[in-house]
Amino acid sequence: MEKDFLKEIVENKIEEVREAKKHISQNMLKETAKTQKNRSCFFERLKSPGKNGINIIAEIKKASPSKGIIREDLDVALYASYYESGEASAISVLTDNKYFKGSVSDLKTAKGCTNLPILRKDFIISSYQIYESKVIGADAILLIVRILSKEQLKDYISLCIELELDALVEVYSKEDVEIASLAGARLIGINNRNLKSFDTNIETAINILPLLSKNQIAIAASGINNRKDIEKIASSGIFNFLIGESLVRSQNPSDFLKELYGTK
């Protein structure tokens, strides 16, 4: 029987949030979030094709449940500067600690040393985390359809609008797309990775794209390792790509970004 990574991660996240509330209350976060006036430009960066016809969200990813440690000595500030010089459209930062070795501090560091919009990539299961995301400087957050009820997803998208955060809603199946659409999602992240088994297939994004409406923007994520992968997915009409592991493993992330864009 395959291990259900997603169930395990969510159970741990529920406990994490419970512990966090003992130190900082949701009301305190909520009041602080209201004072943050920065408006996100994440959606604006992705709504139309950019450099050489595509946009790349470059990810800071130290580890994963399927691959273990990807880069032990990852310097967040250095990689953020690599990504900016390589002309990434935005930066994604993993903030889950137990399974991805990320942290809220990583996001703050990235935010502090780049002008690019920052996506907080975590397993959001509580409005507490959304207020926290605004407070720490995120421009956008990831909402995963498979770990939220329909009501939660709709409420969390509404809260993002209220806080001037962009919501990237992650889907994997036709059913996920239907739920995301009913909740009002504009940015749809199509995950090529099955979050239960962590198996990857880049055909997933190509197969899911026709299910999206014309006013929804697609982002292909996971398993994208080279220019050939990008060209294959781009031929279907997708022009946004979230790329992490292959960038983090590369010897020169800035140059590798240019290779991915097809300009080097």
PDB file of C-alpha atoms in Angstrom:
ATOM      1  CA  MET A   1       0.000   0.000   0.000  1.00  0.00           C
ATOM      2  CA  GLU A   2       1.378   3.436  -0.962  1.00  0.00           C
ATOM      3  CA  LYS A   3       2.043   5.876   1.826  1.00  0.00           C
ATOM      4  CA  ASP A   4      -0.373   8.819   1.992  1.00  0.00           C
ATOM      5  CA  PHE A   5       2.142  11.650   2.440  1.00  0.00           C
ATOM      6  CA  LEU A   6      -0.522  14.338   2.183  1.00  0.00           C
ATOM      7  CA  LYS A   7      -2.616  12.977   5.062  1.00  0.00           C
ATOM      8  CA  GLU A   8       0.460  12.772   7.275  1.00  0.00           C
ATOM      9  CA  ILE A   9       1.582  16.309   6.380  1.00  0.00           C
ATOM     10  CA  VAL A  10      -1.867  17.793   7.042  1.00  0.00           C
ATOM     11  CA  GLU A  11      -2.168  16.074  10.424  1.00  0.00           C
ATOM     12  CA  ASN A  12       1.199  17.519  11.396  1.00  0.00           C
ATOM     13  CA  LYS A  13       0.193  20.975  10.122  1.00  0.00           C
ATOM     14  CA  ILE A  14      -2.972  21.010  12.230  1.00  0.00           C
ATOM     15  CA  GLU A  15      -0.819  20.381  15.302  1.00  0.00           C
ATOM     16  CA  GLU A  16       1.677  23.066  14.228  1.00  0.00           C
ATOM     17  CA  VAL A  17      -1.055  25.690  13.959  1.00  0.00           C
ATOM     18  CA  ARG A  18      -2.479  24.657  17.329  1.00  0.00           C
ATOM     19  CA  GLU A  19       0.943  25.194  18.909  1.00  0.00           C
ATOM     20  CA  ALA A  20       1.518  28.505  17.099  1.00  0.00           C
ATOM     21  CA  LYS A  21      -1.723  29.932  18.495  1.00  0.00           C
ATOM     22  CA  LYS A  22      -0.365  29.423  22.020  1.00  0.00           C
ATOM     23  CA  HIS A  23       2.377  31.951  21.280  1.00  0.00           C
ATOM     24  CA  ILE A  24       0.610  34.452  19.001  1.00  0.00           C
ATOM     25  CA  SER A  25      -3.183  34.655  18.952  1.00  0.00           C
ATOM     26  CA  GLN A  26      -5.154  34.827  15.716  1.00  0.00           C
ATOM     27  CA  ASN A  27      -6.627  38.171  16.804  1.00  0.00           C
ATOM     28  CA  MET A  28      -3.145  39.612  17.220  1.00  0.00           C
ATOM     29  CA  LEU A  29      -2.116  38.393  13.757  1.00  0.00           C
ATOM     30  CA  LYS A  30      -5.363  39.712  12.291  1.00  0.00           C
ATOM     31  CA  GLU A  31      -4.817  43.197  13.696  1.00  0.00           C
ATOM     32  CA  THR A  32      -1.213  43.263  12.491  1.00  0.00           C
ATOM     33  CA  ALA A  33      -2.231  42.020   9.031  1.00  0.00           C
ATOM     34  CA  LYS A  34      -4.647  44.936   8.687  1.00  0.00           C
ATOM     35  CA  THR A  35      -1.746  47.380   9.030  1.00  0.00           C
ATOM     36  CA  GLN A  36       0.178  45.828   6.118  1.00  0.00           C
ATOM     37  CA  LYS A  37      -0.516  48.022   3.104  1.00  0.00           C
ATOM     38  CA  ASN A  38       1.574  46.273   0.461  1.00  0.00           C
ATOM     39  CA  ARG A  39      -0.584  45.157  -2.476  1.00  0.00           C
ATOM     40  CA  SER A  40       0.449  42.007  -4.331  1.00  0.00           C
ATOM     41  CA  CYS A  41       1.609  42.155  -7.954  1.00  0.00           C
ATOM     42  CA  PHE A  42       1.921  38.351  -8.196  1.00  0.00           C
ATOM     43  CA  PHE A  43      -1.137  37.911 -10.434  1.00  0.00           C
ATOM     44  CA  GLU A  44      -0.118  40.860 -12.626  1.00  0.00           C
ATOM     45  CA  ARG A  45       3.251  39.221 -13.306  1.00  0.00           C
ATOM     46  CA  LEU A  46       1.608  36.011 -14.486  1.00  0.00           C
ATOM     47  CA  LYS A  47      -1.508  37.076 -16.376  1.00  0.00           C
ATOM     48  CA  SER A  48       0.260  37.322 -19.738  1.00  0.00           C
ATOM     49  CA  PRO A  49       3.360  35.710 -21.307  1.00  0.00           C
ATOM     50  CA  GLY A  50       6.652  37.339 -20.352  1.00  0.00           C
ATOM     51  CA  LYS A  51      10.245  36.789 -21.384  1.00  0.00           C
ATOM     52  CA  ASN A  52      10.416  34.683 -24.555  1.00  0.00           C
ATOM     53  CA  GLY A  53       6.732  33.828 -24.170  1.00  0.00           C
ATOM     54  CA  ILE A  54       6.816  32.319 -20.673  1.00  0.00           C
ATOM     55  CA  ASN A  55       7.006  33.215 -16.975  1.00  0.00           C
ATOM     56  CA  ILE A  56       8.959  31.237 -14.389  1.00  0.00           C
ATOM     57  CA  ILE A  57       8.282  31.179 -10.657  1.00  0.00           C
ATOM     58  CA  ALA A  58      11.626  30.086  -9.210  1.00  0.00           C
ATOM     59  CA  GLU A  59      11.383  28.115  -5.994  1.00  0.00           C
ATOM     60  CA  ILE A  60      13.563  28.016  -2.904  1.00  0.00           C
ATOM     61  CA  LYS A  61      13.283  24.384  -1.868  1.00  0.00           C
ATOM     62  CA  LYS A  62      15.703  22.725   0.527  1.00  0.00           C
ATOM     63  CA  ALA A  63      14.101  19.281   0.750  1.00  0.00           C
ATOM     64  CA  SER A  64      10.997  17.203   0.055  1.00  0.00           C
ATOM     65  CA  PRO A  65       9.445  13.974   1.383  1.00  0.00           C
ATOM     66  CA  SER A  66      10.155  12.186  -1.904  1.00  0.00           C
ATOM     67  CA  LYS A  67      13.720  13.425  -2.555  1.00  0.00           C
ATOM     68  CA  GLY A  68      15.031  14.105   0.948  1.00  0.00           C
ATOM     69  CA  ILE A  69      17.609  16.896   1.236  1.00  0.00           C
ATOM     70  CA  ILE A  70      18.009  18.664  -2.117  1.00  0.00           C
ATOM     71  CA  ARG A  71      20.630  21.214  -1.067  1.00  0.00           C
ATOM     72  CA  GLU A  72      21.879  21.198   2.516  1.00  0.00           C
ATOM     73  CA  ASP A  73      23.670  24.550   2.397  1.00  0.00           C
ATOM     74  CA  LEU A  74      21.033  26.543   0.499  1.00  0.00           C
ATOM     75  CA  ASP A  75      21.584  30.270   1.105  1.00  0.00           C
ATOM     76  CA  VAL A  76      18.131  31.840   0.722  1.00  0.00           C
ATOM     77  CA  ALA A  77      19.381  35.393   0.126  1.00  0.00           C
ATOM     78  CA  LEU A  78      21.902  34.198  -2.458  1.00  0.00           C
ATOM     79  CA  TYR A  79      19.331  32.116  -4.340  1.00  0.00           C
ATOM     80  CA  ALA A  80      16.822  34.968  -4.309  1.00  0.00           C
ATOM     81  CA  SER A  81      19.465  37.168  -5.950  1.00  0.00           C
ATOM     82  CA  TYR A  82      20.265  34.398  -8.479  1.00  0.00           C
ATOM     83  CA  TYR A  83      16.600  34.160  -9.367  1.00  0.00           C
ATOM     84  CA  GLU A  84      16.188  37.905  -9.739  1.00  0.00           C
ATOM     85  CA  SER A  85      19.268  38.215 -11.965  1.00  0.00           C
ATOM     86  CA  GLY A  86      17.991  35.258 -14.017  1.00  0.00           C
ATOM     87  CA  GLU A  87      14.774  37.245 -14.579  1.00  0.00           C
ATOM     88  CA  ALA A  88      12.336  35.021 -12.732  1.00  0.00           C
ATOM     89  CA  SER A  89       8.827  36.491 -12.634  1.00  0.00           C
ATOM     90  CA  ALA A  90       8.348  35.594  -8.959  1.00  0.00           C
ATOM     91  CA  ILE A  91       9.869  33.516  -6.173  1.00  0.00           C
ATOM     92  CA  SER A  92       8.212  30.640  -4.323  1.00  0.00           C
ATOM     93  CA  VAL A  93       9.415  29.859  -0.801  1.00  0.00           C
ATOM     94  CA  LEU A  94       8.642  26.620   1.051  1.00  0.00           C
ATOM     95  CA  THR A  95       7.850  27.471   4.670  1.00  0.00           C
ATOM     96  CA  ASP A  96       7.017  23.973   5.932  1.00  0.00           C
ATOM     97  CA  ASN A  97       9.789  22.866   8.265  1.00  0.00           C
ATOM     98  CA  LYS A  98       9.209  19.208   9.109  1.00  0.00           C
ATOM     99  CA  TYR A  99       8.945  17.852   5.561  1.00  0.00           C
ATOM    100  CA  PHE A 100      10.576  20.541   3.399  1.00  0.00           C
ATOM    101  CA  LYS A 101      13.113  22.088   5.824  1.00  0.00           C
ATOM    102  CA  GLY A 102      11.739  25.562   5.093  1.00  0.00           C
ATOM    103  CA  SER A 103      10.674  28.308   7.484  1.00  0.00           C
ATOM    104  CA  VAL A 104       8.878  31.610   7.842  1.00  0.00           C
ATOM    105  CA  SER A 105      12.346  33.133   8.268  1.00  0.00           C
ATOM    106  CA  ASP A 106      13.265  31.914   4.772  1.00  0.00           C
ATOM    107  CA  LEU A 107      10.343  33.842   3.314  1.00  0.00           C
ATOM    108  CA  LYS A 108      11.229  36.984   5.262  1.00  0.00           C
ATOM    109  CA  THR A 109      14.823  36.708   4.031  1.00  0.00           C
ATOM    110  CA  ALA A 110      13.756  36.322   0.395  1.00  0.00           C
ATOM    111  CA  LYS A 111      11.314  39.219   0.717  1.00  0.00           C
ATOM    112  CA  GLY A 112      13.990  41.429   2.206  1.00  0.00           C
ATOM    113  CA  CYS A 113      16.526  41.019  -0.581  1.00  0.00           C
ATOM    114  CA  THR A 114      14.471  41.041  -3.782  1.00  0.00           C
ATOM    115  CA  ASN A 115      11.805  43.132  -5.470  1.00  0.00           C
ATOM    116  CA  LEU A 116      10.100  40.066  -6.928  1.00  0.00           C
ATOM    117  CA  PRO A 117       6.677  39.010  -5.580  1.00  0.00           C
ATOM    118  CA  ILE A 118       6.876  36.112  -3.125  1.00  0.00           C
ATOM    119  CA  LEU A 119       4.616  33.059  -3.014  1.00  0.00           C
ATOM    120  CA  ARG A 120       4.310  31.310   0.330  1.00  0.00           C
ATOM    121  CA  LYS A 121       4.178  27.600  -0.418  1.00  0.00           C
ATOM    122  CA  ASP A 122       2.888  25.620   2.518  1.00  0.00           C
ATOM    123  CA  PHE A 123      -0.048  23.481   3.536  1.00  0.00           C
ATOM    124  CA  ILE A 124      -2.628  26.109   4.459  1.00  0.00           C
ATOM    125  CA  ILE A 125      -5.379  24.584   6.578  1.00  0.00           C
ATOM    126  CA  SER A 126      -6.350  27.562   8.752  1.00  0.00           C
ATOM    127  CA  SER A 127      -7.148  31.263   8.331  1.00  0.00           C
ATOM    128  CA  TYR A 128      -4.466  31.751  10.999  1.00  0.00           C
ATOM    129  CA  GLN A 129      -1.810  30.915   8.392  1.00  0.00           C
ATOM    130  CA  ILE A 130      -3.317  33.379   5.906  1.00  0.00           C
ATOM    131  CA  TYR A 131      -3.094  36.271   8.372  1.00  0.00           C
ATOM    132  CA  GLU A 132       0.430  35.120   9.215  1.00  0.00           C
ATOM    133  CA  SER A 133       1.329  35.102   5.509  1.00  0.00           C
ATOM    134  CA  LYS A 134       0.320  38.741   5.168  1.00  0.00           C
ATOM    135  CA  VAL A 135       2.260  39.712   8.279  1.00  0.00           C
ATOM    136  CA  ILE A 136       5.504  38.036   7.132  1.00  0.00           C
ATOM    137  CA  GLY A 137       5.397  39.732   3.740  1.00  0.00           C
ATOM    138  CA  ALA A 138       4.024  37.111   1.346  1.00  0.00           C
ATOM    139  CA  ASP A 139       2.405  38.435  -1.827  1.00  0.00           C
ATOM    140  CA  ALA A 140       0.569  35.201  -2.569  1.00  0.00           C
ATOM    141  CA  ILE A 141      -0.227  31.890  -0.906  1.00  0.00           C
ATOM    142  CA  LEU A 142      -0.823  28.351  -2.112  1.00  0.00           C
ATOM    143  CA  LEU A 143      -4.245  26.840  -1.416  1.00  0.00           C
ATOM    144  CA  ILE A 144      -4.473  23.106  -2.122  1.00  0.00           C
ATOM    145  CA  VAL A 145      -7.966  21.927  -3.114  1.00  0.00           C
ATOM    146  CA  ARG A 146      -7.368  18.404  -1.816  1.00  0.00           C
ATOM    147  CA  ILE A 147      -6.784  19.439   1.782  1.00  0.00           C
ATOM    148  CA  LEU A 148      -9.649  21.936   2.135  1.00  0.00           C
ATOM    149  CA  SER A 149     -13.421  21.681   2.214  1.00  0.00           C
ATOM    150  CA  LYS A 150     -15.331  23.585  -0.480  1.00  0.00           C
ATOM    151  CA  GLU A 151     -16.404  26.119   2.145  1.00  0.00           C
ATOM    152  CA  GLN A 152     -12.854  26.597   3.419  1.00  0.00           C
ATOM    153  CA  LEU A 153     -11.508  27.170  -0.082  1.00  0.00           C
ATOM    154  CA  LYS A 154     -14.148  29.779  -0.873  1.00  0.00           C
ATOM    155  CA  ASP A 155     -13.656  31.516   2.484  1.00  0.00           C
ATOM    156  CA  TYR A 156      -9.867  31.515   2.157  1.00  0.00           C
ATOM    157  CA  ILE A 157      -9.979  32.992  -1.355  1.00  0.00           C
ATOM    158  CA  SER A 158     -12.292  35.728  -0.012  1.00  0.00           C
ATOM    159  CA  LEU A 159      -9.907  36.377   2.877  1.00  0.00           C
ATOM    160  CA  CYS A 160      -7.012  36.681   0.422  1.00  0.00           C
ATOM    161  CA  ILE A 161      -8.960  39.305  -1.533  1.00  0.00           C
ATOM    162  CA  GLU A 162      -9.659  41.187   1.706  1.00  0.00           C
ATOM    163  CA  LEU A 163      -5.963  41.124   2.672  1.00  0.00           C
ATOM    164  CA  GLU A 164      -4.792  41.929  -0.892  1.00  0.00           C
ATOM    165  CA  LEU A 165      -3.005  38.603  -1.218  1.00  0.00           C
ATOM    166  CA  ASP A 166      -3.160  36.546  -4.397  1.00  0.00           C
ATOM    167  CA  ALA A 167      -4.277  32.922  -4.086  1.00  0.00           C
ATOM    168  CA  LEU A 168      -2.678  30.222  -6.219  1.00  0.00           C
ATOM    169  CA  VAL A 169      -5.138  27.329  -6.081  1.00  0.00           C
ATOM    170  CA  GLU A 170      -3.566  23.933  -6.670  1.00  0.00           C
ATOM    171  CA  VAL A 171      -5.400  21.205  -8.579  1.00  0.00           C
ATOM    172  CA  TYR A 172      -4.552  17.701  -9.746  1.00  0.00           C
ATOM    173  CA  SER A 173      -7.798  16.365 -11.237  1.00  0.00           C
ATOM    174  CA  LYS A 174     -10.997  17.334 -13.055  1.00  0.00           C
ATOM    175  CA  GLU A 175     -12.856  17.294  -9.731  1.00  0.00           C
ATOM    176  CA  ASP A 176     -10.288  19.669  -8.222  1.00  0.00           C
ATOM    177  CA  VAL A 177     -10.750  22.102 -11.130  1.00  0.00           C
ATOM    178  CA  GLU A 178     -14.526  22.106 -10.670  1.00  0.00           C
ATOM    179  CA  ILE A 179     -14.172  22.867  -6.956  1.00  0.00           C
ATOM    180  CA  ALA A 180     -11.570  25.592  -7.591  1.00  0.00           C
ATOM    181  CA  SER A 181     -13.745  27.226 -10.245  1.00  0.00           C
ATOM    182  CA  LEU A 182     -16.840  27.251  -8.032  1.00  0.00           C
ATOM    183  CA  ALA A 183     -14.765  28.890  -5.283  1.00  0.00           C
ATOM    184  CA  GLY A 184     -13.760  31.701  -7.653  1.00  0.00           C
ATOM    185  CA  ALA A 185     -10.108  30.781  -8.242  1.00  0.00           C
ATOM    186  CA  ARG A 186      -8.324  32.846 -10.912  1.00  0.00           C
ATOM    187  CA  LEU A 187      -4.812  31.421 -10.630  1.00  0.00           C
ATOM    188  CA  ILE A 188      -4.753  27.657 -11.066  1.00  0.00           C
ATOM    189  CA  GLY A 189      -1.613  25.709 -10.249  1.00  0.00           C
ATOM    190  CA  ILE A 190      -1.692  22.337 -11.990  1.00  0.00           C
ATOM    191  CA  ASN A 191       0.470  19.977  -9.980  1.00  0.00           C
ATOM    192  CA  ASN A 192       2.123  17.264 -12.048  1.00  0.00           C
ATOM    193  CA  ARG A 193       2.856  15.453  -8.782  1.00  0.00           C
ATOM    194  CA  ASN A 194       0.335  13.218  -7.071  1.00  0.00           C
ATOM    195  CA  LEU A 195       0.490  14.466  -3.476  1.00  0.00           C
ATOM    196  CA  LYS A 196      -0.594  11.107  -2.093  1.00  0.00           C
ATOM    197  CA  SER A 197       2.165   9.049  -3.705  1.00  0.00           C
ATOM    198  CA  PHE A 198       4.500  11.867  -4.885  1.00  0.00           C
ATOM    199  CA  ASP A 199       4.707  10.271  -8.363  1.00  0.00           C
ATOM    200  CA  THR A 200       5.201  12.838 -11.162  1.00  0.00           C
ATOM    201  CA  ASN A 201       3.928  13.064 -14.749  1.00  0.00           C
ATOM    202  CA  ILE A 202       4.207  16.317 -16.763  1.00  0.00           C
ATOM    203  CA  GLU A 203       1.330  15.188 -18.998  1.00  0.00           C
ATOM    204  CA  THR A 204      -0.999  16.078 -16.107  1.00  0.00           C
ATOM    205  CA  ALA A 205      -0.780  19.826 -16.792  1.00  0.00           C
ATOM    206  CA  ILE A 206      -1.426  19.300 -20.505  1.00  0.00           C
ATOM    207  CA  ASN A 207      -4.471  17.126 -19.785  1.00  0.00           C
ATOM    208  CA  ILE A 208      -5.968  19.455 -17.168  1.00  0.00           C
ATOM    209  CA  LEU A 209      -5.554  22.749 -19.080  1.00  0.00           C
ATOM    210  CA  PRO A 210      -8.627  22.323 -21.358  1.00  0.00           C
ATOM    211  CA  LEU A 211     -10.822  22.112 -18.237  1.00  0.00           C
ATOM    212  CA  LEU A 212      -9.977  25.693 -17.229  1.00  0.00           C
ATOM    213  CA  SER A 213     -12.117  28.673 -18.237  1.00  0.00           C
ATOM    214  CA  LYS A 214     -10.752  31.512 -20.377  1.00  0.00           C
ATOM    215  CA  ASN A 215     -10.467  33.878 -17.411  1.00  0.00           C
ATOM    216  CA  GLN A 216      -8.310  31.459 -15.403  1.00  0.00           C
ATOM    217  CA  ILE A 217      -4.510  31.528 -15.574  1.00  0.00           C
ATOM    218  CA  ALA A 218      -2.665  28.193 -15.458  1.00  0.00           C
ATOM    219  CA  ILE A 219       0.676  27.491 -13.816  1.00  0.00           C
ATOM    220  CA  ALA A 220       2.371  24.131 -14.404  1.00  0.00           C
ATOM    221  CA  ALA A 221       4.270  22.822 -11.385  1.00  0.00           C
ATOM    222  CA  SER A 222       6.478  19.833 -10.479  1.00  0.00           C
ATOM    223  CA  GLY A 223       8.651  17.580 -12.600  1.00  0.00           C
ATOM    224  CA  ILE A 224       9.828  20.344 -14.940  1.00  0.00           C
ATOM    225  CA  ASN A 225      13.556  19.784 -15.338  1.00  0.00           C
ATOM    226  CA  ASN A 226      14.703  21.373 -18.595  1.00  0.00           C
ATOM    227  CA  ARG A 227      13.840  23.485 -21.618  1.00  0.00           C
ATOM    228  CA  LYS A 228      12.419  20.440 -23.413  1.00  0.00           C
ATOM    229  CA  ASP A 229       9.853  19.915 -20.634  1.00  0.00           C
ATOM    230  CA  ILE A 230       8.855  23.581 -20.852  1.00  0.00           C
ATOM    231  CA  GLU A 231       8.466  23.451 -24.633  1.00  0.00           C
ATOM    232  CA  LYS A 232       6.307  20.331 -24.381  1.00  0.00           C
ATOM    233  CA  ILE A 233       3.952  21.878 -21.830  1.00  0.00           C
ATOM    234  CA  ALA A 234       4.004  25.321 -23.495  1.00  0.00           C
ATOM    235  CA  SER A 235       2.801  23.772 -26.758  1.00  0.00           C
ATOM    236  CA  SER A 236      -0.515  23.131 -24.982  1.00  0.00           C
ATOM    237  CA  GLY A 237      -0.947  26.835 -24.216  1.00  0.00           C
ATOM    238  CA  ILE A 238       0.475  27.073 -20.684  1.00  0.00           C
ATOM    239  CA  PHE A 239       2.966  29.920 -20.252  1.00  0.00           C
ATOM    240  CA  ASN A 240       3.582  29.910 -16.480  1.00  0.00           C
ATOM    241  CA  PHE A 241       5.917  27.421 -14.811  1.00  0.00           C
ATOM    242  CA  LEU A 242       6.848  26.845 -11.164  1.00  0.00           C
ATOM    243  CA  ILE A 243      10.292  25.249 -10.990  1.00  0.00           C
ATOM    244  CA  GLY A 244      12.181  24.291  -7.851  1.00  0.00           C
ATOM    245  CA  GLU A 245      14.309  21.188  -7.583  1.00  0.00           C
ATOM    246  CA  SER A 246      16.134  21.474 -10.929  1.00  0.00           C
ATOM    247  CA  LEU A 247      17.021  25.118 -10.177  1.00  0.00           C
ATOM    248  CA  VAL A 248      18.231  24.366  -6.663  1.00  0.00           C
ATOM    249  CA  ARG A 249      20.390  21.490  -7.929  1.00  0.00           C
ATOM    250  CA  SER A 250      21.911  23.535 -10.774  1.00  0.00           C
ATOM    251  CA  GLN A 251      25.487  24.842 -10.503  1.00  0.00           C
ATOM    252  CA  ASN A 252      24.472  28.319 -11.682  1.00  0.00           C
ATOM    253  CA  PRO A 253      20.756  29.026 -11.082  1.00  0.00           C
ATOM    254  CA  SER A 254      20.847  32.377 -12.896  1.00  0.00           C
ATOM    255  CA  ASP A 255      22.295  30.844 -16.070  1.00  0.00           C
ATOM    256  CA  PHE A 256      20.006  27.827 -15.789  1.00  0.00           C
ATOM    257  CA  LEU A 257      16.986  30.137 -15.643  1.00  0.00           C
ATOM    258  CA  LYS A 258      18.131  31.692 -18.915  1.00  0.00           C
ATOM    259  CA  GLU A 259      18.421  28.203 -20.412  1.00  0.00           C
ATOM    260  CA  LEU A 260      14.877  27.453 -19.280  1.00  0.00           C
ATOM    261  CA  TYR A 261      13.677  30.681 -20.902  1.00  0.00           C
ATOM    262  CA  GLY A 262      15.478  29.624 -24.089  1.00  0.00           C
ATOM    263  CA  THR A 263      17.638  32.744 -24.181  1.00  0.00           C
ATOM    264  CA  LYS A 264      21.021  31.127 -23.477  1.00  0.00           C
TER     265      LYS A 264
END
